[in-house]
C-alpha positions as a Python dict, from the first residue, in 0.01 Angstrom:
ca = {
    (1, 'X'): (0, 0, 0),
    (2, 'X'): (-300, -69, -225),
    (3, 'X'): (-645, 30, -111),
    (4, 'X'): (-998, 4, -236),
    (5, 'X'): (-1227, 265, -384),
    (6, 'X'): (-1604, 274, -416),
    (7, 'X'): (-1734, 598, -562),
    (8, 'X'): (-2046, 707, -744),
    (9, 'X'): (-2066, 971, -1013),
    (10, 'X'): (-2403, 1090, -1147),
    (11, 'X'): (-2404, 1269, -1482),
    (12, 'X'): (-2638, 1356, -1767),
    (13, 'X'): (-2577, 1243, -2124),
    (14, 'X'): (-2606, 1493, -2406),
    (15, 'X'): (-2947, 1472, -2576),
    (16, 'X'): (-2955, 1212, -2851),
    (17, 'X'): (-3228, 1151, -3107),
    (18, 'X'): (-3404, 816, -3136),
    (19, 'X'): (-3156, 546, -3236),
    (20, 'X'): (-2842, 366, -3123),
    (21, 'X'): (-2544, 581, -3031),
    (22, 'X'): (-2181, 506, -2946),
    (23, 'X'): (-2108, 688, -2619),
    (24, 'X'): (-1775, 539, -2508),
    (25, 'X'): (-1598, 875, -2538),
    (26, 'X'): (-1877, 1049, -2340),
    (27, 'X'): (-1829, 796, -2060),
    (28, 'X'): (-1451, 808, -2052),
    (29, 'X'): (-1446, 1190, -2055),
    (30, 'X'): (-1699, 1207, -1770),
    (31, 'X'): (-1507, 953, -1563),
    (32, 'X'): (-1140, 1012, -1650),
    (33, 'X'): (-1047, 1121, -1295),
    (34, 'X'): (-1228, 843, -1103),
    (35, 'X'): (-1094, 573, -1340),
    (36, 'X'): (-736, 700, -1334),
    (37, 'X'): (-641, 559, -994),
    (38, 'X'): (-798, 214, -1033),
    (39, 'X'): (-548, -68, -1088),
    (40, 'X'): (-809, -344, -1119),
    (41, 'X'): (-1181, -294, -1080),
    (42, 'X'): (-1523, -253, -1228),
    (43, 'X'): (-1727, 31, -1375),
    (44, 'X'): (-2101, -14, -1343),
    (45, 'X'): (-2323, 220, -1547),
    (46, 'X'): (-2689, 242, -1450),
    (47, 'X'): (-2932, 435, -1670),
    (48, 'X'): (-3203, 593, -1452),
    (49, 'X'): (-3482, 570, -1711),
    (50, 'X'): (-3732, 314, -1847),
    (51, 'X'): (-3752, 405, -2217),
    (52, 'X'): (-3389, 379, -2325),
    (53, 'X'): (-3104, 133, -2273),
    (54, 'X'): (-2731, 70, -2243),
    (55, 'X'): (-2542, -204, -2423),
    (56, 'X'): (-2194, -320, -2519),
    (57, 'X'): (-2160, -382, -2889),
    (58, 'X'): (-1975, -309, -3215),
    (59, 'X'): (-1778, 18, -3206),
    (60, 'X'): (-1640, 35, -3560),
    (61, 'X'): (-1915, 2, -3821),
    (62, 'X'): (-2198, 251, -3767),
    (63, 'X'): (-2426, 33, -3982),
    (64, 'X'): (-2446, -208, -3687),
    (65, 'X'): (-2613, 65, -3480),
    (66, 'X'): (-2857, 144, -3761),
    (67, 'X'): (-2935, -225, -3811),
    (68, 'X'): (-2991, -272, -3437),
    (69, 'X'): (-3239, 15, -3421),
    (70, 'X'): (-3420, -110, -3735),
    (71, 'X'): (-3433, -466, -3598),
    (72, 'X'): (-3570, -359, -3260),
    (73, 'X'): (-3837, -153, -3437),
    (74, 'X'): (-3942, -468, -3629),
    (75, 'X'): (-3944, -685, -3316),
    (76, 'X'): (-4141, -435, -3106),
    (77, 'X'): (-4379, -248, -3333),
    (78, 'X'): (-4522, 93, -3269),
    (79, 'X'): (-4900, 142, -3283),
    (80, 'X'): (-4890, 438, -3521),
    (81, 'X'): (-5233, 348, -3662),
    (82, 'X'): (-5389, 366, -3315),
    (83, 'X'): (-5529, 10, -3323),
    (84, 'X'): (-5496, -21, -2947),
    (85, 'X'): (-5232, -293, -2939),
    (86, 'X'): (-5096, -144, -2613),
    (87, 'X'): (-5296, -33, -2309),
    (88, 'X'): (-5022, 212, -2205),
    (89, 'X'): (-5040, 475, -2478),
    (90, 'X'): (-5109, 805, -2299),
    (91, 'X'): (-4757, 934, -2372),
    (92, 'X'): (-4758, 853, -2742),
    (93, 'X'): (-4729, 558, -2974),
    (94, 'X'): (-4355, 525, -2911),
    (95, 'X'): (-4379, 502, -2531),
    (96, 'X'): (-4485, 142, -2460),
    (97, 'X'): (-4256, 1, -2731),
    (98, 'X'): (-3974, 200, -2567),
    (99, 'X'): (-4045, 34, -2230),
    (100, 'X'): (-4042, -312, -2391),
    (101, 'X'): (-3715, -246, -2575),
    (102, 'X'): (-3559, -111, -2255),
    (103, 'X'): (-3651, -433, -2076),
    (104, 'X'): (-3510, -645, -2359),
    (105, 'X'): (-3175, -461, -2380),
    (106, 'X'): (-3132, -347, -2019),
    (107, 'X'): (-3056, -37, -1816),
    (108, 'X'): (-2701, -120, -1708),
    (109, 'X'): (-2362, -250, -1817),
    (110, 'X'): (-2050, -344, -1621),
    (111, 'X'): (-1702, -303, -1767),
    (112, 'X'): (-1370, -414, -1616),
    (113, 'X'): (-1112, -147, -1536),
    (114, 'X'): (-744, -230, -1585),
    (115, 'X'): (-473, 22, -1497),
    (116, 'X'): (-713, 318, -1512),
    (117, 'X'): (-865, 228, -1848),
    (118, 'X'): (-1181, 48, -1954),
    (119, 'X'): (-1089, -307, -2056),
    (120, 'X'): (-1322, -326, -2355),
    (121, 'X'): (-1260, -576, -2634),
    (122, 'X'): (-1109, -460, -2962),
    (123, 'X'): (-1443, -398, -3133),
    (124, 'X'): (-1652, -319, -2825),
    (125, 'X'): (-1803, 15, -2740),
    (126, 'X'): (-2063, 147, -2498),
    (127, 'X'): (-2396, 213, -2664),
    (128, 'X'): (-2684, 433, -2558),
    (129, 'X'): (-3012, 336, -2724),
    (130, 'X'): (-3283, 603, -2724),
    (131, 'X'): (-3623, 453, -2797),
    (132, 'X'): (-3838, 767, -2777),
    (133, 'X'): (-3902, 1033, -3039),
    (134, 'X'): (-3772, 1374, -2942),
    (135, 'X'): (-3463, 1449, -2741),
    (136, 'X'): (-3453, 1375, -2370),
    (137, 'X'): (-3201, 1439, -2095),
    (138, 'X'): (-3092, 1098, -1967),
    (139, 'X'): (-2916, 1043, -1635),
    (140, 'X'): (-2654, 780, -1564),
    (141, 'X'): (-2522, 678, -1223),
    (142, 'X'): (-2168, 542, -1258),
    (143, 'X'): (-2018, 335, -979),
    (144, 'X'): (-1640, 286, -983),
    (145, 'X'): (-1502, 17, -758),
    (146, 'X'): (-1169, -151, -737),
    (147, 'X'): (-815, -173, -611),
    (148, 'X'): (-617, 148, -617),
    (149, 'X'): (-244, 169, -669),
}
C-alpha cells in the first residue's frame, strides 16, 4: 500500500568561488537515499543565505554559466570605485550587489521526483550561483515529499 513521505535533509555545499556552478550531482549524491523510495513527489531546495542563489538552467554548455555570471555583473554593478552607490557596503563592494542578485534569481527551486529520480528536462541542471568573492560554506535545506511505493 502506498504511503506518503515528508522529510527534511540539511546539508552544506562544498565551497565554490564566485560564479555559476552546476551542482546537480552534489544534490543527487546528498539525497540518493531519501529520493530512492519516492514514486511521485517533489524536491524543494532552500538555500539558507542572502548573497547567493539557486536556479534551474542549461546543464550542457558551461559557457551559459559564464555568460549568466557576466550578465548579472553588468545588470547589478559593484561599487569598486567607492562612489557610494549603495548604503549597505560595510562587508565589501560585492555584498549589496550579491543581495540584489540573490533577490532577482531566488533562494529556492522545486523539482519533480518520478520513480526515485529528479524529473529534470533534457538540458536542465541545478545551479548554485555564488555572488560573493571568497569561498563560503553554504547551507541547503532539502525537503522531499511525495508518494512512496
